[in-house]
XYZ file of C-alpha atoms in Angstrom:
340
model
C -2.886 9.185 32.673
C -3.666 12.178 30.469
C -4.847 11.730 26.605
C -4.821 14.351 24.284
C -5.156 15.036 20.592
C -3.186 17.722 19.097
C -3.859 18.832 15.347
C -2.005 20.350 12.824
C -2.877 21.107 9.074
C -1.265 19.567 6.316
C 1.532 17.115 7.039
C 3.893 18.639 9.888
C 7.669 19.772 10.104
C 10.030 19.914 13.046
C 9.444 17.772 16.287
C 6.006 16.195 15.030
C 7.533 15.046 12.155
C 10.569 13.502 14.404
C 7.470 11.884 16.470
C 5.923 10.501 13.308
C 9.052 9.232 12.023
C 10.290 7.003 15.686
C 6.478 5.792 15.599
C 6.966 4.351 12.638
C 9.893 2.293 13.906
C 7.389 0.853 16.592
C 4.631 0.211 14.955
C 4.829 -3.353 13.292
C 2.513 -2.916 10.725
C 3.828 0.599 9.457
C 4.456 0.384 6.082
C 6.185 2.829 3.553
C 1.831 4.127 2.396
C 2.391 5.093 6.444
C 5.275 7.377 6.201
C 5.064 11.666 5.529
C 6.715 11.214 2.506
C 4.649 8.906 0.858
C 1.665 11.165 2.116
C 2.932 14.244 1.132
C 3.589 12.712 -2.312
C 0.119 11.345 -3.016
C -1.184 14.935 -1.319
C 0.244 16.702 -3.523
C 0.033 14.668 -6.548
C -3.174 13.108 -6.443
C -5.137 15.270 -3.292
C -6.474 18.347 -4.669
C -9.826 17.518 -3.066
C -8.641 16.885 0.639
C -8.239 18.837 2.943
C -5.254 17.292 5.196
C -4.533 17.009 9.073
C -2.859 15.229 10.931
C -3.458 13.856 14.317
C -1.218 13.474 17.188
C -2.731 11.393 20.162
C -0.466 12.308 22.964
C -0.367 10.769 26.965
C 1.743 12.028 29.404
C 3.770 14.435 26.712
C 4.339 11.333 24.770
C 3.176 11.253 21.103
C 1.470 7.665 21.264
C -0.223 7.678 17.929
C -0.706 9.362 14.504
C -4.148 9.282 12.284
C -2.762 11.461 8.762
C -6.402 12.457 8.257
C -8.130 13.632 5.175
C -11.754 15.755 4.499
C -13.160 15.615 1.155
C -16.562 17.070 0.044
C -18.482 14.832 -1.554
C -22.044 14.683 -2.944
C -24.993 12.484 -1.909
C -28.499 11.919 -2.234
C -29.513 14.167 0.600
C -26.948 17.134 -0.673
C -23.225 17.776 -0.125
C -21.591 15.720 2.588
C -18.335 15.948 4.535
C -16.523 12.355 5.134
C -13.202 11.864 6.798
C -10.904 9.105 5.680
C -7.531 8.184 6.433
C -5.182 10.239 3.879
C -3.722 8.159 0.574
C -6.302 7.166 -2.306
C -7.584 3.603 -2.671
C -6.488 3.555 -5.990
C -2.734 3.618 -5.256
C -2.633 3.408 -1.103
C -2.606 0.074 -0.566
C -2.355 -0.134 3.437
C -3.842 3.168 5.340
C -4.746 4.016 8.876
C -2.742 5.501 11.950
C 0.113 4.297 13.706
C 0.505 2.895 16.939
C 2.285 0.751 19.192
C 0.358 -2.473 19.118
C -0.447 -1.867 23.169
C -1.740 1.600 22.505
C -3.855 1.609 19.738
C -6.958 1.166 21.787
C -6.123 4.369 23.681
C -5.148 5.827 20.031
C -8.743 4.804 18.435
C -10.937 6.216 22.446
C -8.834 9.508 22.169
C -9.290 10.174 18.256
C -12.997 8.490 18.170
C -13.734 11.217 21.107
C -12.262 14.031 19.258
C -14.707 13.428 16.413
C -17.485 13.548 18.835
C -16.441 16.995 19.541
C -16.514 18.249 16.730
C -19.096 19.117 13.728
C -16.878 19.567 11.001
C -17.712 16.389 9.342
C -20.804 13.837 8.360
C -19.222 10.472 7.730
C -16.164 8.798 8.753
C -15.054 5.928 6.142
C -11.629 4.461 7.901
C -10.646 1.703 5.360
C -7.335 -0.466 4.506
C -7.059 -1.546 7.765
C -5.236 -4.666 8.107
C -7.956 -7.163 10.013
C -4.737 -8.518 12.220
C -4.203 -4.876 13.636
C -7.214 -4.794 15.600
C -8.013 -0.563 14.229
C -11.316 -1.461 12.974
C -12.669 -3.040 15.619
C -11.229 -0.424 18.307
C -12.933 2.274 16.011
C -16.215 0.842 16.096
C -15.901 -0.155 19.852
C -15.360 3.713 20.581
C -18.419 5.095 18.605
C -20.548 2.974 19.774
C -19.625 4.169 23.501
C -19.618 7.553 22.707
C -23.462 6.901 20.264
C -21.821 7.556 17.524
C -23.907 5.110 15.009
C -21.663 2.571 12.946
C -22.895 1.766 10.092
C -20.910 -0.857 8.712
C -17.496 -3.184 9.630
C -16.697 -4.761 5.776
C -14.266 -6.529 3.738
C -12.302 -3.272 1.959
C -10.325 -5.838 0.415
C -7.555 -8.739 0.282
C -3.682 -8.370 0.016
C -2.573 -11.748 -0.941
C 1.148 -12.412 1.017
C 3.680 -14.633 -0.116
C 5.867 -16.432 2.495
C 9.682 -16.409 1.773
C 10.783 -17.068 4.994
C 14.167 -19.309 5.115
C 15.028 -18.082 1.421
C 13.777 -19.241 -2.275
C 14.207 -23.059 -2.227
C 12.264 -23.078 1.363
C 9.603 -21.053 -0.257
C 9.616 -23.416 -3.828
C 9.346 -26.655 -1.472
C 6.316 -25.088 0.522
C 4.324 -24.617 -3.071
C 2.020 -27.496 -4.646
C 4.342 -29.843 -7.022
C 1.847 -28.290 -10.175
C 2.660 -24.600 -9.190
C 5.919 -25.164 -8.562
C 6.846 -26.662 -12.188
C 4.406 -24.504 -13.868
C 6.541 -21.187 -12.674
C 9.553 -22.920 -14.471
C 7.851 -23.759 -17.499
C 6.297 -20.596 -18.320
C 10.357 -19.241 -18.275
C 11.643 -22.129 -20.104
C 8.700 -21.706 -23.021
C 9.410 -17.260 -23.020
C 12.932 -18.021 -23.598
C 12.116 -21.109 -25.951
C 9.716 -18.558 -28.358
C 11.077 -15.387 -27.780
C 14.250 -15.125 -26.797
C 17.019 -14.907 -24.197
C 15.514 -13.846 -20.772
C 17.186 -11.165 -19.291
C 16.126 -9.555 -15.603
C 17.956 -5.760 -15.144
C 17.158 -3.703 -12.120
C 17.193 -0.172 -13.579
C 19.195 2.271 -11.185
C 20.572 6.017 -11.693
C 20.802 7.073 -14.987
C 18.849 4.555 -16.205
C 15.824 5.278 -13.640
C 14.103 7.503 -15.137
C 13.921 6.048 -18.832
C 12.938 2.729 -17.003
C 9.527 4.409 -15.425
C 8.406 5.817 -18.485
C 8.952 2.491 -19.904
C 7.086 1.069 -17.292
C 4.255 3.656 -17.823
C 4.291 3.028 -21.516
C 3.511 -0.874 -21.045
C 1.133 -0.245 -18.280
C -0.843 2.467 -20.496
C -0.691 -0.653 -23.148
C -2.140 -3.291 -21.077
C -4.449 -1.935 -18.552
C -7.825 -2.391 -18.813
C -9.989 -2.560 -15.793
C -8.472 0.672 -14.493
C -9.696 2.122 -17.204
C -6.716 5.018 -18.268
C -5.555 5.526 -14.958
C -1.769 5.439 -16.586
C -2.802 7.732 -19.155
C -3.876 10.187 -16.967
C -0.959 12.502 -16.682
C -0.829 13.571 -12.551
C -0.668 9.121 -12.717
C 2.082 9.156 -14.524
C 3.348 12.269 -12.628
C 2.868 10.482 -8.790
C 5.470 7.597 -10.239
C 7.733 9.854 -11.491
C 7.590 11.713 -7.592
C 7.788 8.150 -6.433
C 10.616 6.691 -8.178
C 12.527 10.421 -7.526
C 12.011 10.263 -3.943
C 12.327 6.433 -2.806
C 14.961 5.276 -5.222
C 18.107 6.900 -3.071
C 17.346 4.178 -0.782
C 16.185 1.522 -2.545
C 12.060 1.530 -1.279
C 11.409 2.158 -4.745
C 12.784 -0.754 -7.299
C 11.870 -1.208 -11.029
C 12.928 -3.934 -12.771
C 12.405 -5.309 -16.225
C 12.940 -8.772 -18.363
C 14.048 -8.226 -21.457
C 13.287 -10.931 -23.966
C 15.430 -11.427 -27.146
C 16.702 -7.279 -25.697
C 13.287 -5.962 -25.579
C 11.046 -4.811 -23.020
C 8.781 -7.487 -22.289
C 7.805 -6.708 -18.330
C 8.318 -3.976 -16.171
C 7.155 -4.066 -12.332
C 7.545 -1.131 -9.685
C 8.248 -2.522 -6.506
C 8.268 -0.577 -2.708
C 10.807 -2.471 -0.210
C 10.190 -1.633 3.180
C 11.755 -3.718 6.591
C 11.415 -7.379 5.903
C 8.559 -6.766 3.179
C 8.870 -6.667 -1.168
C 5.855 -5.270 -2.087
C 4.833 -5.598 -5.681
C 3.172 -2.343 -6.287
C 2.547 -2.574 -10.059
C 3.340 -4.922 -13.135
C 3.249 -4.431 -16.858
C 3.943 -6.340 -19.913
C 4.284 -6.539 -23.777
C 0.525 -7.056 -24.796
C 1.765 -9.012 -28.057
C 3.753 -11.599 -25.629
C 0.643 -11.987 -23.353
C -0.097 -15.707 -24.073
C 3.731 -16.399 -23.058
C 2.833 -14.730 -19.541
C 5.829 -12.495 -19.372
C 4.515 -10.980 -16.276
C 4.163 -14.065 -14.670
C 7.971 -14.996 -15.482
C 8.965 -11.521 -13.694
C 7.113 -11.779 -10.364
C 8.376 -15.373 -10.167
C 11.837 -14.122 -10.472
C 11.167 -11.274 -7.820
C 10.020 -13.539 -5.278
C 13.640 -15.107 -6.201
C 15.192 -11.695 -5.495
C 13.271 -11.007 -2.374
C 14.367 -14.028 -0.789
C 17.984 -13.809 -1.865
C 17.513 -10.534 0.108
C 16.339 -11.987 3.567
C 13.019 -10.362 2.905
C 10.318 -12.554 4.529
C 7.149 -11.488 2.568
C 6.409 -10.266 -0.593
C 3.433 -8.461 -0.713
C 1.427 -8.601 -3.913
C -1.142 -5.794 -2.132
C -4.937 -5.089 -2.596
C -6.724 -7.374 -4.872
C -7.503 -11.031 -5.610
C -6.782 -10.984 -9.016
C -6.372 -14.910 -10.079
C -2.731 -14.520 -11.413
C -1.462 -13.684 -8.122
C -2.573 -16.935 -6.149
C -0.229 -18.709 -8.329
C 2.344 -17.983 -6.480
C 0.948 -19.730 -3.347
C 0.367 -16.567 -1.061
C -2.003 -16.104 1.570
C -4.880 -13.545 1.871
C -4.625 -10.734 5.094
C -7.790 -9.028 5.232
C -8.513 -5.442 5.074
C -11.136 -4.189 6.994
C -13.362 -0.361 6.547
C -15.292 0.997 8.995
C -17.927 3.320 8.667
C -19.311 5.210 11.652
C -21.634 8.348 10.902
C -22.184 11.455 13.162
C -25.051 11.644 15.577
C-alpha cells in the first residue's frame, strides 16, 4: 500500500475536481459546506485572507481523501503567526473538515498529519467543525502525537442541535413532549388570531432574488449578537452567490410567512441528501412577541418531512429557541496541534 498527498492551489478543475465530487457521494457525513462550490463561493466572497489548497490523499492511484485547506496570517503575542484551518469561515461554515470514506479516514488524517510534519510553512494547525461522530479529531490528534507534533487542545467547537423527522411529520409531533407539541400550534393559532392570515410561499425564479434581499433586510433588522454581519455588504453579497448558485437545484430554499400579506419571517435553508438544514432565520422585529420565527421553522420541519427528509439540521449553536423543537445536540469537535 502506497500513500501519498498531492497538492494543488486554490480549488482544482478537471480530474481532481471529478475525484472530489464521487468522494462526496461516499462520504456519509459530506455535506453541501463540503462541496467546491460552496468553497469556492465563501473563497471568493468572504477569503481574501487565505491562502487556499487543497489536498488529495491518494493510495494505490486512488484519490482516498480531500482536506480543502486554508493559511491565514494572523497576529499573536509572540509576532505574526501562520495557522492552517480547514477552508469555510466559522461564521457561515457550519460543518468543515475533509472527506473520506468512513474506513479510510485514519489513513486520510496519518498521510495529511505527516505531510505537515514535512513541511515549515505553517505554526499552528486549528482543524475545527468536526462532527464528534466522524472520528477526524481524534485521528488528527492520534497522528501528531506519533509523529511529536504537540497537541494542544481536543475542545467543544460547538453544538448543531438535529431534529429527527424520520417516518414523516405526525411520527416526529408524537415523539415531542405533550407541552412542546401544543405550544408549536398555539403560537400559529395566536399569529393568525392578532395579525392576520398566515401564509407560507417558497420564493422560486423570478421571485428569488427579491425574496433574499427581503430576507437580508429582516435579518439586518433583527440581528443583534452578530453584531452587523448582514449589513456588511460582501455578507449580503455571499447570499446573493449562494442563492444564484444552489437554487437551480433546490440546495438553496427561502421561504417566507406572510402575515395579514406582509413579510413577517424569512429563513434560508440548504437541502442536501436526506438533510434540511436551517441555515438562517429572520423576522418582523415589531411581531417579535408573536414569535413569527418560531411559527416558520415549525412549519419547515412540516415541509421537510413531507419531503422524506430525515433530519433537519438547525446547525452550530445552542441558542434556546431551537430546543423547542425537540432536537438533539451532535457535537463538534477542534483540534489544535502546533509545530515542533
Amino acid at each position: 500500500m502506497t500513500l501519498e498527498v498531492q497538492s494543488c492551489d486554490g480549488l482544482p478543475n478537471g480530474s481532481l475536481r471529478t475525484d472530489w465530487e464521487l468522494l462526496l457521494d461516499e462520504d456519509p457525513a459530506a455535506t453541501v459546506f463540503h462541496t467546491p462550490r460552496y468553497l469556492g463561493l465563501w473563497a471568493g466572497a468572504l477569503g481574501e485572507r487565505t491562502t487556499v489548497r487543497s489536498r488529495f490523499v491518494v493510495r494505490d492511484g486512488r484519490t482516498i481523501g480531500i482536506v480543502p485547506e486554508g493559511h491565514e496570517r494572523v497576529g499573536s503575542p509572540t509576532g505574526p503567526a501562520e495557522v492552517v484551518r480547514f477552508l469555510g469561515g466559522t461564521a457561515v461554515t457550519d460543518y468543515m473538515g475533509p472527506l473520506s470514506r468512513p474506513e479510510d479516514r485514519d489513513d486520510v488524517a496519518g498521510a495529511y498529519m505527516h505531510l505537515l510534519a514535512d513541511t515549515r510553512d505553517w505554526d499552528e494547525f486549528v482543524a475545527g467543525g468536526l462532527p464528534e461522530d466522524t472520528g477526524w479529531a481524534a485521528a488528527f490528534a492520534r497522528h501528531a502525537e506519533r509523529l511529536g507534533l504537540p497537541v494542544v487542545e481536543i475542545a467543544e467547537d460547538d453544538v448543531c442541535p438535529r431534529v429527527d423527522i424520520v417516518g414523516g411529520y405526525d411520527s416526529y409531533l408524537s415523539r415531542l413532549p405533550g407541552k412542546r407539541r401544543h405550544e408549536l400550534q398555539r403560537k400559529a393559532r395566536k399569529l393568525a388570531r392578532e395579525a392576520g392570515e398566515l401564509t407560507v410561499r417558497e420564493l422560486r425564479g423570478d421571485e428569488l432574488a427579491g425574496g433574499v434581499e427581503t430576507f437580508l433586510n429582516l435579518a439586518s433588522a433583527t440581528e443583534t449578537t452578530k453584531a452587523g454581519f448582514f449589513q456588511e455588504e460582501r455578507m449580503r453579497d455571499f447570499f446573493r452567490s449562494l442563492s444564484t448558485e444552489f437554487a437551480g437545484d433546490q440546495v438553496f430554499r427561502l421561504h417566507v410567512l406572510e402575515v395579514g400579506g406582509q413579510p413577517a419571517a424569512a429563513t434560508v435553508s440548504l437541502v442536501w441528501r436526506n438533510t434540511w438544514a436551517l441555515y438562517n432565520s429572520a423576522y418582523d422585529p415589531n411581531l417579535s412577541a408573536l414569535a413569527p420565527g418560531m411559527v416558520l421553522v415549525g412549519e419547515l420541519i412540516r415541509l421537510a418531512a413531507r419531503e422524506g427528509r430525515e433530519v433537519f439540521d438547525l446547525l452550530r449553536g445552542n441558542e434556546p429557541y431551537k430546543y423547542r423543537f425537540g432536537p438533539s445536540d451532535r457535537r463538534l469537535e477542534r483540534v489544535t496541534i502546533a509545530r515542533r
